[in-house]
Every structure is written in structure tokens, then in C-alpha cells.
Amino acid sequence: MTSPSPSAFRDQTNWSDGYYELSIEVGSSDDARIQAVLSALWSAADVRGCFGRSDREPEEQDLVPCTVGSLTEFGHLRGQVRLPTGQLVVCGCVAIRGGDDSSDWLDFYVPVGAMNQAGLAYWDGRPFFRSEVMDEWLAAIGAETFKSASFSLGVIGFEVSGCTAASTLAGKMPQTRDIGYLLPQGDVLHYGAANT
């Protein structure tokens, strides 16, 4: 019996237990802006493939375009990504559309189930669910994304989407951080690692 692979789509335990995320506040609800961030993000993370379904392995389904249209059609875009530890795992992206009165968010995630299968430690006695390895890696992906597609805010951690907003922070990095922050100030992106 082979051990479960953290990169297998069909193994639904890989998609379970929530998401470790880089959640990006795009700064508008314009499709072209979301597309720019999505394309830059997928490239920065070096995601293998782009697929609409999690119940078939990549070789059993056709690639879908890495577009806002595909996100709308499938809900999530899925692929495989290599962690800093060298393990290939499933990953995905989802858009949270804000509507007329707020900005859209784009969440790039690695499910905790896949992190578990990959043997990635993420608890280490802290009061919060955290992985320093994942935080640093996702911050680097966010910084690379920002070079070609600027955004209003990035937050990093477990299920962080919507926990704050650029308007709430008003350009000021929180001193005490239980999640990671990617906060633009002008053309420069500042990273504040979680510190509690």
C-alpha cells in the first residue's frame, strides 16, 4: 500500500481541514485588476497546471484558463505547488467578490490536509495555528506578485480572508500581529511577520 500523496487531487483528505492562505485585497472590483493579480500570483507561486475540479487527477482532466472567467465558472482554480520543503502539494485559489461598496479579495491557499500529508509542522506550541515556513514562503509569493500587479493589502495565515482591510489599517502596520501582513506604502511593499 502506497502512502497518500499530498499532491493527489482525488484524495479528498488533501483538501480538508481549512486553508493556509495568502489573501490579497485587490483594491477594486474590476475584473481586469483581479485578472492581473491572479496571473501574477499563479506565476509567482509557480503553480503546476490550472484545473476546475478536485475529484479528478490533473492528467484526467483538461487544463482551464487561469482567468476570472474560470474562477467564476468553477468557484476555485486548483493546481499543484512545491513547498519550500520540496514536497509537491495541492493548492488552489478562490475570489471573494466584494460587490459595489468594497474591494475584491483573491485567496491563494494550501489546504491543511495536504500540509499534514506533506509532514509540514505548523503548530509549534504557539497559541495560534501558524507555520513560519509557510508564512515566509507566502510572503515571498506576495512580494513577487506585487512587482507586476500591485494590490491594497495581503494577509497570511490560517483562514485569514476578510479578517481586516486596507481601509481599517489606514497604511499603518499593526505592532502586535497574530498573522502576517503585506502592506504597501507607496510603491514599496512591507512585510510584517506574525509576532505573537
PDB file of N, CA and C in Angstrom, residues 7-10 12 15 50-64 70 73-80 90-91 109:
ATOM      1  N   SER A   7      -0.102  15.602  -3.142  1.00  0.00           N
ATOM      2  CA  SER A   7      -0.392  16.261  -4.420  1.00  0.00           C
ATOM      3  C   SER A   7      -1.555  15.617  -5.169  1.00  0.00           C
ATOM      4  N   ALA A   8      -2.165  14.571  -4.580  1.00  0.00           N
ATOM      5  CA  ALA A   8      -3.269  13.863  -5.249  1.00  0.00           C
ATOM      6  C   ALA A   8      -4.572  14.644  -5.127  1.00  0.00           C
ATOM      7  N   PHE A   9      -5.199  14.894  -6.262  1.00  0.00           N
ATOM      8  CA  PHE A   9      -6.480  15.599  -6.270  1.00  0.00           C
ATOM      9  C   PHE A   9      -7.600  14.736  -5.704  1.00  0.00           C
ATOM     10  N   ARG A  10      -7.629  13.455  -6.105  1.00  0.00           N
ATOM     11  CA  ARG A  10      -8.750  12.577  -5.724  1.00  0.00           C
ATOM     12  C   ARG A  10      -8.815  12.302  -4.223  1.00  0.00           C
ATOM     13  N   GLN A  12      -9.513  13.251  -1.060  1.00  0.00           N
ATOM     14  CA  GLN A  12     -10.226  14.413  -0.518  1.00  0.00           C
ATOM     15  C   GLN A  12      -9.689  14.866   0.840  1.00  0.00           C
ATOM     16  N   TRP A  15      -7.755  18.050   0.658  1.00  0.00           N
ATOM     17  CA  TRP A  15      -8.495  19.323   0.531  1.00  0.00           C
ATOM     18  C   TRP A  15      -9.189  19.703   1.839  1.00  0.00           C
ATOM     19  N   CYS A  50      -3.666  24.327 -14.120  1.00  0.00           N
ATOM     20  CA  CYS A  50      -4.803  25.122 -13.659  1.00  0.00           C
ATOM     21  C   CYS A  50      -6.043  24.310 -14.014  1.00  0.00           C
ATOM     22  N   PHE A  51      -6.741  23.850 -12.990  1.00  0.00           N
ATOM     23  CA  PHE A  51      -7.834  22.900 -13.190  1.00  0.00           C
ATOM     24  C   PHE A  51      -9.088  23.354 -12.448  1.00  0.00           C
ATOM     25  N   GLY A  52     -10.225  22.902 -12.943  1.00  0.00           N
ATOM     26  CA  GLY A  52     -11.502  23.296 -12.359  1.00  0.00           C
ATOM     27  C   GLY A  52     -12.068  22.311 -11.362  1.00  0.00           C
ATOM     28  N   ARG A  53     -11.538  21.087 -11.330  1.00  0.00           N
ATOM     29  CA  ARG A  53     -12.157  20.055 -10.489  1.00  0.00           C
ATOM     30  C   ARG A  53     -11.149  19.448  -9.531  1.00  0.00           C
ATOM     31  N   SER A  54     -11.636  19.063  -8.344  1.00  0.00           N
ATOM     32  CA  SER A  54     -10.766  18.403  -7.366  1.00  0.00           C
ATOM     33  C   SER A  54     -11.035  16.904  -7.287  1.00  0.00           C
ATOM     34  N   ASP A  55     -12.023  16.403  -8.042  1.00  0.00           N
ATOM     35  CA  ASP A  55     -12.371  14.978  -7.959  1.00  0.00           C
ATOM     36  C   ASP A  55     -11.736  14.145  -9.073  1.00  0.00           C
ATOM     37  N   ARG A  56     -10.859  14.773  -9.857  1.00  0.00           N
ATOM     38  CA  ARG A  56     -10.104  14.067 -10.895  1.00  0.00           C
ATOM     39  C   ARG A  56      -8.652  14.507 -10.813  1.00  0.00           C
ATOM     40  N   GLU A  57      -7.749  13.568 -11.076  1.00  0.00           N
ATOM     41  CA  GLU A  57      -6.330  13.916 -11.098  1.00  0.00           C
ATOM     42  C   GLU A  57      -6.054  14.847 -12.293  1.00  0.00           C
ATOM     43  N   PRO A  58      -4.989  15.646 -12.214  1.00  0.00           N
ATOM     44  CA  PRO A  58      -4.684  16.567 -13.321  1.00  0.00           C
ATOM     45  C   PRO A  58      -4.627  15.889 -14.685  1.00  0.00           C
ATOM     46  N   GLU A  59      -4.052  14.683 -14.743  1.00  0.00           N
ATOM     47  CA  GLU A  59      -3.947  14.003 -16.040  1.00  0.00           C
ATOM     48  C   GLU A  59      -5.288  13.465 -16.538  1.00  0.00           C
ATOM     49  N   GLU A  60      -6.315  13.512 -15.684  1.00  0.00           N
ATOM     50  CA  GLU A  60      -7.649  13.023 -16.059  1.00  0.00           C
ATOM     51  C   GLU A  60      -8.605  14.148 -16.445  1.00  0.00           C
ATOM     52  N   GLN A  61      -8.098  15.372 -16.482  1.00  0.00           N
ATOM     53  CA  GLN A  61      -8.974  16.490 -16.851  1.00  0.00           C
ATOM     54  C   GLN A  61      -8.188  17.490 -17.706  1.00  0.00           C
ATOM     55  N   ASP A  62      -8.936  18.302 -18.429  1.00  0.00           N
ATOM     56  CA  ASP A  62      -8.315  19.312 -19.278  1.00  0.00           C
ATOM     57  C   ASP A  62      -7.923  20.526 -18.443  1.00  0.00           C
ATOM     58  N   LEU A  63      -6.846  21.164 -18.855  1.00  0.00           N
ATOM     59  CA  LEU A  63      -6.477  22.442 -18.259  1.00  0.00           C
ATOM     60  C   LEU A  63      -7.582  23.456 -18.530  1.00  0.00           C
ATOM     61  N   VAL A  64      -7.773  24.392 -17.599  1.00  0.00           N
ATOM     62  CA  VAL A  64      -8.696  25.506 -17.836  1.00  0.00           C
ATOM     63  C   VAL A  64      -7.859  26.790 -17.828  1.00  0.00           C
ATOM     64  N   SER A  70     -12.816  31.601 -15.465  1.00  0.00           N
ATOM     65  CA  SER A  70     -12.721  30.229 -14.934  1.00  0.00           C
ATOM     66  C   SER A  70     -13.038  30.200 -13.444  1.00  0.00           C
ATOM     67  N   GLU A  73     -16.704  30.344 -13.187  1.00  0.00           N
ATOM     68  CA  GLU A  73     -17.329  29.091 -13.625  1.00  0.00           C
ATOM     69  C   GLU A  73     -17.152  27.958 -12.618  1.00  0.00           C
ATOM     70  N   PHE A  74     -15.940  27.805 -12.087  1.00  0.00           N
ATOM     71  CA  PHE A  74     -15.632  26.638 -11.244  1.00  0.00           C
ATOM     72  C   PHE A  74     -15.639  26.935  -9.742  1.00  0.00           C
ATOM     73  N   GLY A  75     -15.644  28.213  -9.369  1.00  0.00           N
ATOM     74  CA  GLY A  75     -15.601  28.567  -7.950  1.00  0.00           C
ATOM     75  C   GLY A  75     -14.175  28.638  -7.425  1.00  0.00           C
ATOM     76  N   HIS A  76     -13.395  27.596  -7.682  1.00  0.00           N
ATOM     77  CA  HIS A  76     -11.989  27.545  -7.286  1.00  0.00           C
ATOM     78  C   HIS A  76     -11.165  27.153  -8.510  1.00  0.00           C
ATOM     79  N   LEU A  77      -9.933  27.638  -8.578  1.00  0.00           N
ATOM     80  CA  LEU A  77      -8.952  27.114  -9.522  1.00  0.00           C
ATOM     81  C   LEU A  77      -7.966  26.288  -8.711  1.00  0.00           C
ATOM     82  N   ARG A  78      -7.557  25.138  -9.241  1.00  0.00           N
ATOM     83  CA  ARG A  78      -6.703  24.228  -8.486  1.00  0.00           C
ATOM     84  C   ARG A  78      -5.467  23.856  -9.282  1.00  0.00           C
ATOM     85  N   GLY A  79      -4.417  23.560  -8.559  1.00  0.00           N
ATOM     86  CA  GLY A  79      -3.178  23.118  -9.180  1.00  0.00           C
ATOM     87  C   GLY A  79      -2.313  22.417  -8.161  1.00  0.00           C
ATOM     88  N   GLN A  80      -1.034  22.320  -8.476  1.00  0.00           N
ATOM     89  CA  GLN A  80      -0.067  21.729  -7.560  1.00  0.00           C
ATOM     90  C   GLN A  80       1.098  22.699  -7.435  1.00  0.00           C
ATOM     91  N   VAL A  90      -1.274  19.868  -3.297  1.00  0.00           N
ATOM     92  CA  VAL A  90      -2.394  20.531  -3.968  1.00  0.00           C
ATOM     93  C   VAL A  90      -2.490  21.964  -3.456  1.00  0.00           C
ATOM     94  N   CYS A  91      -3.008  22.836  -4.303  1.00  0.00           N
ATOM     95  CA  CYS A  91      -3.226  24.222  -3.904  1.00  0.00           C
ATOM     96  C   CYS A  91      -4.428  24.743  -4.680  1.00  0.00           C
ATOM     97  N   TYR A 109      -4.297  29.405  -1.603  1.00  0.00           N
ATOM     98  CA  TYR A 109      -4.240  28.569  -0.400  1.00  0.00           C
ATOM     99  C   TYR A 109      -3.607  27.208  -0.648  1.00  0.00           C
TER     100      TYR A 109
END
